[in-house]
Amino acid sequence: MAVIAMVFGAGPGLAEGLTSNAEMEKRLAVAAESAHVSRAVIGKSVEGRPIDAVRVQADTDGVDAVRVLLIGQQHGDEPAGTEALLDLIGDLAAGDAKLPAGVELWIVPRANPDGAETGKRRNAQDADLNRDHSLLSQPETQALHRLVRALRPHLVVDCHEFTRDSSDYAAHGYTEWPLIMLDTTNLTIYPEPAYKLGVRLSEAAAERLRDAGFNACRYYVGGFPGPAGDGELRYSTLDPDDARNGFGAYGAMSFIIESGIHRKADDPLADLPERVAAYRELFDTLLAERWLRACRDMSQRMRSASLPPAIATNALWANTSARVTPLRVVGTETGQTRTIQTTAFAHDRVVKSAVATPTGYAIHADAAEPYTRVLDAHGLNYTTLEQSDTLYAERVELTGIEDAFDPVYHRYAGRQITRPLAAETVMFPAGSLVIRLDQLDTVDARRAILLLEPRMLFGLYQWPEFQRLTQPGTPLPIARLLPSPEPGHPSSAARTLSP
């Protein structure tokens, strides 16, 4: 396992000791001289910097290949994953590291070159890229999704860093224990075995890293819990707008890795080599043949599974049995590890509400423009009505947007609160959009549901450009299509849909 060689010559705003964009380009050019390594530009950032992808292929006939995608630095101030990926690329190009036979590996070492250049979390348009995988409003996330649609990887790994000395832990005299953590996609729209496999792989990988001397566990997030704090801990968000779930929606086994940085330290980069070493150990674990085969086989099962009869519209984490969890923390002054017991760790996925899976969606012509942009960015097929048409549909009324953090259920802001209206036959005018799920493959049908379902607690109407399309107390311009009623049913009389 190689430890990174620190590269100096930082650009404006870039901390000394990190690989600049210019230096990264040089390192990738050298790696691409290898016969089994190639390089492509998959897009450009807001400020026009290239977003590079490196392809490394082991011996394979292409038929049974395991396709893997590793992504670094969506957040510009989280460099450890990128440094580890560049290190891995160099070792693979030089022959100092090898892939199992039949593996096609793609690496995007730096997805946010603008943020990396200035040492900022967000991109040059002040967008959090890891919360843009539903809206796809940014060129960086659009480039990543174009690559995923072309590649259809079986395994995706997204690399991040978290703050070990956050203010809520520090206020109680502690820092977080883990040096590195990982978690899996947890979308409830896919069969339970896929989630369970991801959890098993996450926990087994963490165990292997602990055996190698690294503080590692399954990724969790939240405030300091227990008698001295009021924080709640949970695993990764259940919603589809981050990369882990956004790419998992394509039927990939998808993971997030987070290494821990002490941002309040005099030198936050002092332990960068240790963080990179932990990343490399984790890459070695995830790229082992038995892990890759398990991910490929499960990915293929996910992509062939039929749509579920119902879809969760509100899922959350809970502690369903008042389970007591031991949590390791590190004393700020002593540096000693202490274990505290807490019931504030929410381990269990709970579906609070669900609706029957529709046959598709219809969008009123007056709201077509923003929906068209998002559907095109996702590569999802739709029909634009050339003339008005009657469709049996359930309209949905938006009763409000909750734009504050929910301290009771620990939910993000931007929750869209809706209620269904009675299903009826509705006249949609020319220019309206229609998306029929049975005309999409099962992967795209799932992605369409996750993107468009108006009953979702976290849907498109959490963003201003969609909020402008309606007012609380009025029907949304998107309706759920349902099987047509029997002739003579009272709902068979057509009404014209109001925008």
GROMACS .gro file of C-alpha atoms in nm:
model
  499
    1MET     CA    1   0.000   0.000   0.000
    2ALA     CA    2   0.159   0.323  -0.113
    3VAL     CA    3   0.145   0.645   0.087
    4ILE     CA    4   0.108   0.963  -0.114
    5ALA     CA    5   0.412   1.164  -0.212
    6MET     CA    6   0.319   1.521  -0.124
    7VAL     CA    7   0.313   1.754  -0.423
    8PHE     CA    8   0.393   2.123  -0.382
    9GLY     CA    9   0.324   2.414  -0.612
   10ALA     CA   10  -0.029   2.503  -0.506
   11GLY     CA   11  -0.254   2.736  -0.705
   12PRO     CA   12  -0.446   3.038  -0.571
   13GLY     CA   13  -0.644   2.944  -0.261
   14LEU     CA   14  -0.512   2.586  -0.264
   15ALA     CA   15  -0.345   2.469   0.055
   16GLU     CA   16   0.022   2.397   0.019
   17GLY     CA   17   0.085   2.024   0.000
   18LEU     CA   18  -0.216   1.941  -0.220
   19THR     CA   19  -0.210   1.854  -0.588
   20SER     CA   20  -0.310   2.156  -0.796
   21ASN     CA   21  -0.520   2.123  -1.110
   22ALA     CA   22  -0.214   2.192  -1.324
   23GLU     CA   23  -0.008   1.929  -1.145
   24MET     CA   24  -0.294   1.679  -1.171
   25GLU     CA   25  -0.305   1.728  -1.548
   26LYS     CA   26   0.068   1.647  -1.566
   27ARG     CA   27   0.027   1.334  -1.355
   28LEU     CA   28  -0.265   1.210  -1.564
   29ALA     CA   29  -0.074   1.275  -1.887
   30VAL     CA   30   0.212   1.060  -1.758
   31ALA     CA   31  -0.027   0.782  -1.652
   32ALA     CA   32  -0.196   0.782  -1.995
   33GLU     CA   33   0.135   0.683  -2.153
   34SER     CA   34   0.075   0.333  -2.017
   35ALA     CA   35  -0.073   0.088  -2.268
   36HIS     CA   36  -0.366  -0.008  -2.041
   37VAL     CA   37  -0.451   0.346  -1.926
   38SER     CA   38  -0.644   0.605  -2.128
   39ARG     CA   39  -0.777   0.949  -2.047
   40ALA     CA   40  -1.081   1.148  -2.158
   41VAL     CA   41  -1.240   1.483  -2.078
   42ILE     CA   42  -1.605   1.414  -1.989
   43GLY     CA   43  -1.706   1.778  -1.943
   44LYS     CA   44  -1.599   2.118  -1.818
   45SER     CA   45  -1.659   2.300  -1.494
   46VAL     CA   46  -1.842   2.631  -1.457
   47GLU     CA   47  -1.513   2.815  -1.509
   48GLY     CA   48  -1.413   2.596  -1.804
   49ARG     CA   49  -1.167   2.361  -1.636
   50PRO     CA   50  -1.162   2.005  -1.774
   51ILE     CA   51  -1.321   1.722  -1.579
   52ASP     CA   52  -1.095   1.425  -1.647
   53ALA     CA   53  -1.181   1.058  -1.647
   54VAL     CA   54  -0.914   0.788  -1.652
   55ARG     CA   55  -0.988   0.437  -1.780
   56VAL     CA   56  -0.786   0.138  -1.664
   57GLN     CA   57  -0.874  -0.199  -1.809
   58ALA     CA   58  -0.754  -0.541  -1.705
   59ASP     CA   59  -0.764  -0.834  -1.949
   60THR     CA   60  -1.128  -0.885  -2.044
   61ASP     CA   61  -1.336  -0.981  -2.344
   62GLY     CA   62  -1.584  -0.708  -2.251
   63VAL     CA   63  -1.877  -0.947  -2.219
   64ASP     CA   64  -1.841  -1.031  -1.852
   65ALA     CA   65  -1.651  -0.723  -1.742
   66VAL     CA   66  -1.706  -0.567  -1.403
   67ARG     CA   67  -1.738  -0.192  -1.458
   68VAL     CA   68  -1.629   0.028  -1.168
   69LEU     CA   69  -1.639   0.407  -1.127
   70LEU     CA   70  -1.449   0.595  -0.855
   71ILE     CA   71  -1.519   0.969  -0.807
   72GLY     CA   72  -1.322   1.222  -0.606
   73GLN     CA   73  -1.368   1.575  -0.477
   74GLN     CA   74  -1.722   1.679  -0.554
   75HIS     CA   75  -1.650   1.905  -0.259
   76GLY     CA   76  -1.344   2.117  -0.328
   77ASP     CA   77  -1.227   2.125   0.035
   78GLU     CA   78  -1.224   1.744   0.071
   79PRO     CA   79  -0.894   1.643  -0.091
   80ALA     CA   80  -0.796   1.307   0.060
   81GLY     CA   81  -1.000   1.097  -0.183
   82THR     CA   82  -0.849   1.277  -0.483
   83GLU     CA   83  -0.495   1.239  -0.355
   84ALA     CA   84  -0.557   0.867  -0.299
   85LEU     CA   85  -0.712   0.827  -0.646
   86LEU     CA   86  -0.418   1.000  -0.814
   87ASP     CA   87  -0.187   0.774  -0.617
   88LEU     CA   88  -0.388   0.469  -0.731
   89ILE     CA   89  -0.382   0.581  -1.095
   90GLY     CA   90  -0.005   0.621  -1.081
   91ASP     CA   91   0.044   0.276  -0.929
   92LEU     CA   92  -0.185   0.110  -1.184
   93ALA     CA   93  -0.011   0.284  -1.472
   94ALA     CA   94   0.334   0.186  -1.344
   95GLY     CA   95   0.231  -0.173  -1.276
   96ASP     CA   96   0.285  -0.138  -0.901
   97ALA     CA   97  -0.083  -0.224  -0.848
   98LYS     CA   98  -0.301  -0.455  -1.055
   99LEU     CA   99  -0.672  -0.509  -1.105
  100PRO     CA  100  -0.838  -0.850  -1.107
  101ALA     CA  101  -0.894  -0.992  -1.454
  102GLY     CA  102  -1.210  -0.874  -1.624
  103VAL     CA  103  -1.231  -0.533  -1.453
  104GLU     CA  104  -1.286  -0.205  -1.635
  105LEU     CA  105  -1.205   0.076  -1.393
  106TRP     CA  106  -1.296   0.441  -1.451
  107ILE     CA  107  -1.169   0.714  -1.220
  108VAL     CA  108  -1.281   1.077  -1.208
  109PRO     CA  109  -1.018   1.206  -0.964
  110ARG     CA  110  -1.158   1.558  -0.929
  111ALA     CA  111  -1.523   1.632  -1.009
  112ASN     CA  112  -1.509   1.991  -0.883
  113PRO     CA  113  -1.186   2.147  -1.017
  114ASP     CA  114  -1.310   2.502  -0.953
  115GLY     CA  115  -1.376   2.432  -0.585
  116ALA     CA  116  -1.042   2.252  -0.555
  117GLU     CA  117  -0.861   2.551  -0.703
  118THR     CA  118  -0.995   2.782  -0.431
  119GLY     CA  119  -1.021   2.528  -0.149
  120LYS     CA  120  -1.399   2.576  -0.128
  121ARG     CA  121  -1.667   2.312  -0.076
  122ARG     CA  122  -1.901   2.435  -0.351
  123ASN     CA  123  -1.845   2.495  -0.719
  124ALA     CA  124  -1.801   2.835  -0.888
  125GLN     CA  125  -2.180   2.889  -0.892
  126ASP     CA  126  -2.198   2.824  -0.517
  127ALA     CA  127  -2.377   2.493  -0.573
  128ASP     CA  128  -2.328   2.187  -0.353
  129LEU     CA  129  -2.265   1.926  -0.621
  130ASN     CA  130  -2.347   1.638  -0.389
  131ARG     CA  131  -2.701   1.775  -0.352
  132ASP     CA  132  -2.752   1.827  -0.725
  133HIS     CA  133  -2.806   1.470  -0.846
  134SER     CA  134  -3.179   1.515  -0.889
  135LEU     CA  135  -3.190   1.865  -1.034
  136LEU     CA  136  -2.866   1.829  -1.238
  137SER     CA  137  -2.837   2.205  -1.266
  138GLN     CA  138  -2.456   2.211  -1.280
  139PRO     CA  139  -2.218   2.117  -1.563
  140GLU     CA  140  -2.012   1.902  -1.327
  141THR     CA  141  -2.300   1.678  -1.219
  142GLN     CA  142  -2.432   1.665  -1.575
  143ALA     CA  143  -2.092   1.536  -1.691
  144LEU     CA  144  -2.088   1.266  -1.423
  145HIS     CA  145  -2.436   1.144  -1.516
  146ARG     CA  146  -2.353   1.135  -1.887
  147LEU     CA  147  -2.060   0.910  -1.800
  148VAL     CA  148  -2.273   0.685  -1.581
  149ARG     CA  149  -2.542   0.650  -1.849
  150ALA     CA  150  -2.277   0.555  -2.106
  151LEU     CA  151  -2.084   0.323  -1.876
  152ARG     CA  152  -2.363   0.174  -1.661
  153PRO     CA  153  -2.114   0.073  -1.389
  154HIS     CA  154  -2.185  -0.213  -1.151
  155LEU     CA  155  -2.000  -0.039  -0.866
  156VAL     CA  156  -1.971   0.334  -0.794
  157VAL     CA  157  -1.768   0.484  -0.510
  158ASP     CA  158  -1.791   0.855  -0.421
  159CYS     CA  159  -1.507   0.999  -0.207
  160HIS     CA  160  -1.557   1.265   0.062
  161GLU     CA  161  -1.429   1.394   0.396
  162PHE     CA  162  -1.614   1.483   0.716
  163THR     CA  163  -1.518   1.711   1.003
  164ARG     CA  164  -1.400   1.513   1.306
  165ASP     CA  165  -1.386   1.816   1.537
  166SER     CA  166  -1.730   1.963   1.468
  167SER     CA  167  -1.859   2.224   1.712
  168ASP     CA  168  -2.126   2.002   1.872
  169TYR     CA  169  -1.871   1.732   1.963
  170ALA     CA  170  -1.612   1.993   2.067
  171ALA     CA  171  -1.864   2.161   2.298
  172HIS     CA  172  -1.873   1.841   2.502
  173GLY     CA  173  -1.498   1.784   2.500
  174TYR     CA  174  -1.477   1.523   2.224
  175THR     CA  175  -1.383   1.464   1.864
  176GLU     CA  176  -1.524   1.187   1.646
  177TRP     CA  177  -1.352   0.850   1.660
  178PRO     CA  178  -1.359   0.726   1.298
  179LEU     CA  179  -1.073   0.805   1.063
  180ILE     CA  180  -1.267   0.663   0.769
  181MET     CA  181  -1.623   0.541   0.709
  182LEU     CA  182  -1.834   0.410   0.422
  183ASP     CA  183  -2.200   0.347   0.352
  184THR     CA  184  -2.415   0.210   0.073
  185THR     CA  185  -2.709   0.317  -0.138
  186ASN     CA  186  -3.033   0.267   0.054
  187LEU     CA  187  -3.308   0.356  -0.194
  188THR     CA  188  -3.628   0.180  -0.090
  189ILE     CA  189  -3.738   0.147  -0.453
  190TYR     CA  190  -3.486  -0.136  -0.506
  191PRO     CA  191  -3.521  -0.487  -0.358
  192GLU     CA  192  -3.408  -0.533   0.002
  193PRO     CA  193  -3.127  -0.783  -0.082
  194ALA     CA  194  -2.932  -0.508  -0.259
  195TYR     CA  195  -2.937  -0.289   0.050
  196LYS     CA  196  -2.843  -0.579   0.276
  197LEU     CA  197  -2.547  -0.668   0.053
  198GLY     CA  198  -2.427  -0.308   0.064
  199VAL     CA  199  -2.447  -0.306   0.443
  200ARG     CA  200  -2.257  -0.636   0.468
  201LEU     CA  201  -1.984  -0.508   0.237
  202SER     CA  202  -1.961  -0.178   0.429
  203GLU     CA  203  -1.929  -0.352   0.764
  204ALA     CA  204  -1.684  -0.614   0.634
  205ALA     CA  205  -1.466  -0.347   0.475
  206ALA     CA  206  -1.463  -0.149   0.800
  207GLU     CA  207  -1.360  -0.461   0.989
  208ARG     CA  208  -1.073  -0.520   0.748
  209LEU     CA  209  -0.953  -0.162   0.794
  210ARG     CA  210  -0.969  -0.194   1.172
  211ASP     CA  211  -0.755  -0.507   1.143
  212ALA     CA  212  -0.507  -0.294   0.947
  213GLY     CA  213  -0.496  -0.037   1.227
  214PHE     CA  214  -0.741   0.228   1.102
  215ASN     CA  215  -1.040   0.358   1.300
  216ALA     CA  216  -1.314   0.255   1.057
  217CYS     CA  217  -1.687   0.186   1.067
  218ARG     CA  218  -2.003   0.220   0.864
  219TYR     CA  219  -2.070   0.586   0.785
  220TYR     CA  220  -2.303   0.773   1.016
  221VAL     CA  221  -2.385   1.140   1.062
  222GLY     CA  222  -2.546   1.358   1.328
  223GLY     CA  223  -2.488   1.565   1.638
  224PHE     CA  224  -2.335   1.459   1.968
  225PRO     CA  225  -2.586   1.223   2.140
  226GLY     CA  226  -2.639   1.108   2.495
  227PRO     CA  227  -2.713   1.280   2.825
  228ALA     CA  228  -2.473   1.566   2.751
  229GLY     CA  229  -2.608   1.634   2.403
  230ASP     CA  230  -2.931   1.623   2.205
  231GLY     CA  231  -2.798   1.500   1.872
  232GLU     CA  232  -2.941   1.211   1.674
  233LEU     CA  233  -2.719   0.975   1.475
  234ARG     CA  234  -2.824   0.795   1.158
  235TYR     CA  235  -2.680   0.642   0.843
  236SER     CA  236  -2.680   0.808   0.501
  237THR     CA  237  -2.981   1.002   0.378
  238LEU     CA  238  -3.255   0.798   0.211
  239ASP     CA  239  -3.322   1.053  -0.063
  240PRO     CA  240  -3.195   1.037  -0.425
  241ASP     CA  241  -3.027   1.377  -0.465
  242ASP     CA  242  -2.675   1.281  -0.349
  243ALA     CA  243  -2.428   1.092  -0.569
  244ARG     CA  244  -2.445   0.768  -0.369
  245ASN     CA  245  -2.820   0.730  -0.421
  246GLY     CA  246  -2.825   0.925  -0.747
  247PHE     CA  247  -2.593   0.672  -0.910
  248GLY     CA  248  -2.748   0.385  -0.716
  249ALA     CA  249  -3.071   0.473  -0.899
  250TYR     CA  250  -2.906   0.337  -1.215
  251GLY     CA  251  -2.895  -0.006  -1.052
  252ALA     CA  252  -2.534   0.019  -0.938
  253MET     CA  253  -2.399  -0.092  -0.603
  254SER     CA  254  -2.305   0.256  -0.490
  255PHE     CA  255  -2.104   0.367  -0.186
  256ILE     CA  256  -1.983   0.684  -0.019
  257ILE     CA  257  -1.649   0.701   0.161
  258GLU     CA  258  -1.578   0.972   0.418
  259SER     CA  259  -1.239   1.022   0.580
  260GLY     CA  260  -1.214   1.245   0.884
  261ILE     CA  261  -1.031   1.577   0.889
  262HIS     CA  262  -0.955   1.792   1.196
  263ARG     CA  263  -1.048   2.127   1.044
  264LYS     CA  264  -0.976   2.323   1.364
  265ALA     CA  265  -0.623   2.182   1.395
  266ASP     CA  266  -0.326   2.413   1.348
  267ASP     CA  267  -0.243   2.209   1.038
  268PRO     CA  268  -0.545   2.018   0.903
  269LEU     CA  269  -0.317   1.850   0.648
  270ALA     CA  270  -0.079   1.708   0.907
  271ASP     CA  271  -0.249   1.368   0.900
  272LEU     CA  272  -0.330   1.372   0.527
  273PRO     CA  273  -0.090   1.081   0.456
  274GLU     CA  274  -0.279   0.870   0.712
  275ARG     CA  275  -0.614   0.957   0.556
  276VAL     CA  276  -0.481   0.873   0.211
  277ALA     CA  277  -0.339   0.546   0.339
  278ALA     CA  278  -0.680   0.455   0.483
  279TYR     CA  279  -0.839   0.537   0.147
  280ARG     CA  280  -0.590   0.315  -0.034
  281GLU     CA  281  -0.656   0.026   0.203
  282LEU     CA  282  -1.027   0.070   0.138
  283PHE     CA  283  -0.977   0.082  -0.240
  284ASP     CA  284  -0.778  -0.240  -0.218
  285THR     CA  285  -1.069  -0.396  -0.028
  286LEU     CA  286  -1.341  -0.281  -0.268
  287LEU     CA  287  -1.141  -0.379  -0.577
  288ALA     CA  288  -1.084  -0.736  -0.460
  289GLU     CA  289  -1.227  -0.991  -0.701
  290ARG     CA  290  -1.489  -1.143  -0.470
  291TRP     CA  291  -1.626  -0.800  -0.382
  292LEU     CA  292  -1.644  -0.694  -0.745
  293ARG     CA  293  -1.821  -1.011  -0.855
  294ALA     CA  294  -2.076  -0.975  -0.575
  295CYS     CA  295  -2.146  -0.615  -0.681
  296ARG     CA  296  -2.176  -0.705  -1.049
  297ASP     CA  297  -2.414  -0.993  -0.981
  298MET     CA  298  -2.635  -0.784  -0.753
  299SER     CA  299  -2.632  -0.493  -0.996
  300GLN     CA  300  -2.754  -0.722  -1.271
  301ARG     CA  301  -3.031  -0.850  -1.043
  302MET     CA  302  -3.136  -0.495  -0.959
  303ARG     CA  303  -3.153  -0.396  -1.325
  304SER     CA  304  -3.371  -0.693  -1.417
  305ALA     CA  305  -3.611  -0.660  -1.123
  306SER     CA  306  -3.964  -0.547  -1.204
  307LEU     CA  307  -4.111  -0.228  -1.063
  308PRO     CA  308  -4.257  -0.259  -0.713
  309PRO     CA  309  -4.635  -0.234  -0.669
  310ALA     CA  310  -4.590   0.060  -0.429
  311ILE     CA  311  -4.327   0.328  -0.377
  312ALA     CA  312  -4.220   0.490  -0.053
  313THR     CA  313  -4.287   0.864  -0.045
  314ASN     CA  314  -4.163   0.927   0.309
  315ALA     CA  315  -3.887   0.710   0.455
  316LEU     CA  316  -3.680   0.794   0.758
  317TRP     CA  317  -3.433   0.649   1.006
  318ALA     CA  318  -3.558   0.537   1.347
  319ASN     CA  319  -3.459   0.329   1.647
  320THR     CA  320  -3.752   0.089   1.640
  321SER     CA  321  -3.655  -0.118   1.945
  322ALA     CA  322  -3.498   0.143   2.177
  323ARG     CA  323  -3.166  -0.023   2.101
  324VAL     CA  324  -2.868   0.095   2.305
  325THR     CA  325  -2.563   0.156   2.087
  326PRO     CA  326  -2.203   0.189   2.208
  327LEU     CA  327  -2.044   0.494   2.044
  328ARG     CA  328  -1.671   0.558   2.050
  329VAL     CA  329  -1.548   0.915   2.086
  330VAL     CA  330  -1.207   1.069   2.152
  331GLY     CA  331  -1.135   1.311   2.433
  332THR     CA  332  -1.014   1.648   2.304
  333GLU     CA  333  -0.764   1.699   2.586
  334THR     CA  334  -0.660   1.341   2.659
  335GLY     CA  335  -0.667   1.186   2.312
  336GLN     CA  336  -0.814   0.877   2.479
  337THR     CA  337  -1.098   0.677   2.327
  338ARG     CA  338  -1.410   0.654   2.539
  339THR     CA  339  -1.729   0.455   2.476
  340ILE     CA  340  -2.063   0.613   2.557
  341GLN     CA  341  -2.401   0.438   2.543
  342THR     CA  342  -2.682   0.603   2.349
  343THR     CA  343  -3.036   0.529   2.233
  344ALA     CA  344  -3.014   0.821   1.988
  345PHE     CA  345  -2.869   0.613   1.704
  346ALA     CA  346  -3.137   0.548   1.440
  347HIS     CA  347  -3.044   0.215   1.278
  348ASP     CA  348  -3.367   0.119   1.103
  349ARG     CA  349  -3.515   0.229   0.771
  350VAL     CA  350  -3.883   0.301   0.822
  351VAL     CA  351  -4.139   0.374   0.550
  352LYS     CA  352  -4.388   0.621   0.695
  353SER     CA  353  -4.599   0.657   0.379
  354ALA     CA  354  -4.624   0.494   0.037
  355VAL     CA  355  -4.844   0.512  -0.272
  356ALA     CA  356  -4.935   0.271  -0.548
  357THR     CA  357  -4.690   0.283  -0.838
  358PRO     CA  358  -4.847   0.488  -1.120
  359THR     CA  359  -4.839   0.401  -1.488
  360GLY     CA  360  -4.661   0.728  -1.562
  361TYR     CA  361  -4.674   1.104  -1.523
  362ALA     CA  362  -4.819   1.395  -1.720
  363ILE     CA  363  -4.698   1.756  -1.696
  364HIS     CA  364  -4.910   2.054  -1.800
  365ALA     CA  365  -4.781   2.248  -2.102
  366ASP     CA  366  -4.742   2.568  -1.899
  367ALA     CA  367  -4.483   2.397  -1.675
  368ALA     CA  368  -4.308   2.198  -1.947
  369GLU     CA  369  -3.989   2.407  -1.973
  370PRO     CA  370  -3.820   2.334  -1.636
  371TYR     CA  371  -3.931   1.970  -1.648
  372THR     CA  372  -3.793   1.935  -2.001
  373ARG     CA  373  -3.454   2.064  -1.887
  374VAL     CA  374  -3.435   1.816  -1.599
  375LEU     CA  375  -3.563   1.520  -1.803
  376ASP     CA  376  -3.314   1.594  -2.081
  377ALA     CA  377  -3.029   1.624  -1.828
  378HIS     CA  378  -3.122   1.280  -1.695
  379GLY     CA  379  -3.158   1.128  -2.042
  380LEU     CA  380  -3.516   1.019  -1.971
  381ASN     CA  381  -3.754   0.979  -2.264
  382TYR     CA  382  -4.088   1.159  -2.276
  383THR     CA  383  -4.354   1.254  -2.529
  384THR     CA  384  -4.467   1.608  -2.602
  385LEU     CA  385  -4.835   1.611  -2.695
  386GLU     CA  386  -4.893   1.756  -3.042
  387GLN     CA  387  -5.262   1.796  -2.963
  388SER     CA  388  -5.470   1.778  -2.649
  389ASP     CA  389  -5.536   1.436  -2.500
  390THR     CA  390  -5.749   1.291  -2.221
  391LEU     CA  391  -5.572   1.085  -1.956
  392TYR     CA  392  -5.692   0.926  -1.635
  393ALA     CA  393  -5.488   1.095  -1.367
  394GLU     CA  394  -5.455   1.171  -0.999
  395ARG     CA  395  -5.367   1.533  -0.939
  396VAL     CA  396  -5.176   1.635  -0.627
  397GLU     CA  397  -5.221   1.952  -0.427
  398LEU     CA  398  -4.920   2.122  -0.271
  399THR     CA  399  -5.029   2.235   0.076
  400GLY     CA  400  -4.694   2.383   0.174
  401ILE     CA  401  -4.314   2.377   0.170
  402GLU     CA  402  -4.143   2.335   0.507
  403ASP     CA  403  -3.822   2.537   0.472
  404ALA     CA  404  -3.677   2.471   0.817
  405PHE     CA  405  -3.492   2.181   0.974
  406ASP     CA  406  -3.731   1.949   1.156
  407PRO     CA  407  -3.581   1.891   1.505
  408VAL     CA  408  -3.831   1.617   1.593
  409TYR     CA  409  -3.761   1.384   1.302
  410HIS     CA  410  -3.422   1.534   1.212
  411ARG     CA  411  -3.528   1.601   0.853
  412TYR     CA  412  -3.371   1.842   0.605
  413ALA     CA  413  -3.545   2.163   0.504
  414GLY     CA  414  -3.737   2.171   0.177
  415ARG     CA  415  -4.005   1.915   0.258
  416GLN     CA  416  -4.298   1.934   0.017
  417ILE     CA  417  -4.629   1.858   0.186
  418THR     CA  418  -4.900   1.735  -0.049
  419ARG     CA  419  -5.239   1.570  -0.056
  420PRO     CA  420  -5.395   1.370  -0.341
  421LEU     CA  421  -5.711   1.479  -0.520
  422ALA     CA  422  -5.969   1.238  -0.658
  423ALA     CA  423  -5.857   1.057  -0.973
  424GLU     CA  424  -6.045   1.164  -1.284
  425THR     CA  425  -6.017   1.181  -1.661
  426VAL     CA  426  -5.833   1.502  -1.742
  427MET     CA  427  -5.776   1.691  -2.066
  428PHE     CA  428  -5.406   1.783  -2.110
  429PRO     CA  429  -5.344   2.055  -2.370
  430ALA     CA  430  -5.099   2.036  -2.659
  431GLY     CA  431  -4.741   2.089  -2.541
  432SER     CA  432  -4.791   1.883  -2.225
  433LEU     CA  433  -4.533   1.615  -2.144
  434VAL     CA  434  -4.618   1.249  -2.091
  435ILE     CA  435  -4.383   0.991  -1.938
  436ARG     CA  436  -4.512   0.634  -1.949
  437LEU     CA  437  -4.320   0.393  -1.728
  438ASP     CA  438  -4.396   0.089  -1.944
  439GLN     CA  439  -4.216   0.259  -2.233
  440LEU     CA  440  -3.893   0.286  -2.032
  441ASP     CA  441  -3.656   0.011  -1.926
  442THR     CA  442  -3.690  -0.077  -1.558
  443VAL     CA  443  -3.383   0.126  -1.456
  444ASP     CA  444  -3.509   0.441  -1.626
  445ALA     CA  445  -3.860   0.380  -1.494
  446ARG     CA  446  -3.723   0.375  -1.138
  447ARG     CA  447  -3.521   0.689  -1.203
  448ALA     CA  448  -3.830   0.862  -1.343
  449ILE     CA  449  -4.027   0.774  -1.030
  450LEU     CA  450  -3.753   0.899  -0.797
  451LEU     CA  451  -3.731   1.223  -0.995
  452LEU     CA  452  -4.096   1.298  -1.075
  453GLU     CA  453  -4.322   1.144  -0.810
  454PRO     CA  454  -4.515   1.446  -0.673
  455ARG     CA  455  -4.608   1.270  -0.347
  456MET     CA  456  -4.239   1.246  -0.243
  457LEU     CA  457  -4.155   1.433   0.077
  458PHE     CA  458  -3.836   1.554  -0.091
  459GLY     CA  459  -3.922   1.619  -0.455
  460LEU     CA  460  -3.851   1.876  -0.722
  461TYR     CA  461  -4.066   2.135  -0.546
  462GLN     CA  462  -3.806   2.182  -0.276
  463TRP     CA  463  -3.618   2.400  -0.532
  464PRO     CA  464  -3.721   2.757  -0.619
  465GLU     CA  465  -3.747   2.711  -0.996
  466PHE     CA  466  -4.019   2.451  -0.939
  467GLN     CA  467  -4.180   2.629  -0.645
  468ARG     CA  468  -4.249   2.918  -0.883
  469LEU     CA  469  -4.478   2.691  -1.088
  470THR     CA  470  -4.750   2.675  -0.825
  471GLN     CA  471  -4.884   2.813  -0.500
  472PRO     CA  472  -4.975   2.627  -0.179
  473GLY     CA  473  -5.332   2.505  -0.195
  474THR     CA  474  -5.330   2.458  -0.573
  475PRO     CA  475  -5.271   2.141  -0.777
  476LEU     CA  476  -4.918   2.078  -0.895
  477PRO     CA  477  -4.872   2.088  -1.274
  478ILE     CA  478  -4.758   1.724  -1.267
  479ALA     CA  479  -5.016   1.449  -1.228
  480ARG     CA  480  -4.988   1.076  -1.161
  481LEU     CA  481  -5.125   0.858  -1.443
  482LEU     CA  482  -5.336   0.561  -1.336
  483PRO     CA  483  -5.499   0.269  -1.517
  484SER     CA  484  -5.809   0.385  -1.701
  485PRO     CA  485  -6.140   0.329  -1.518
  486GLU     CA  486  -6.407   0.100  -1.651
  487PRO     CA  487  -6.647   0.258  -1.907
  488GLY     CA  488  -6.932   0.434  -1.734
  489HIS     CA  489  -6.725   0.505  -1.419
  490PRO     CA  490  -6.807   0.857  -1.288
  491SER     CA  491  -6.445   0.962  -1.335
  492SER     CA  492  -6.450   0.886  -1.705
  493ALA     CA  493  -6.591   1.230  -1.794
  494ALA     CA  494  -6.301   1.449  -1.904
  495ARG     CA  495  -6.205   1.778  -1.740
  496THR     CA  496  -5.955   2.030  -1.867
  497LEU     CA  497  -5.650   2.048  -1.640
  498SER     CA  498  -5.579   2.395  -1.506
  499PRO     CA  499  -5.214   2.489  -1.477
   0.00000   0.00000   0.00000
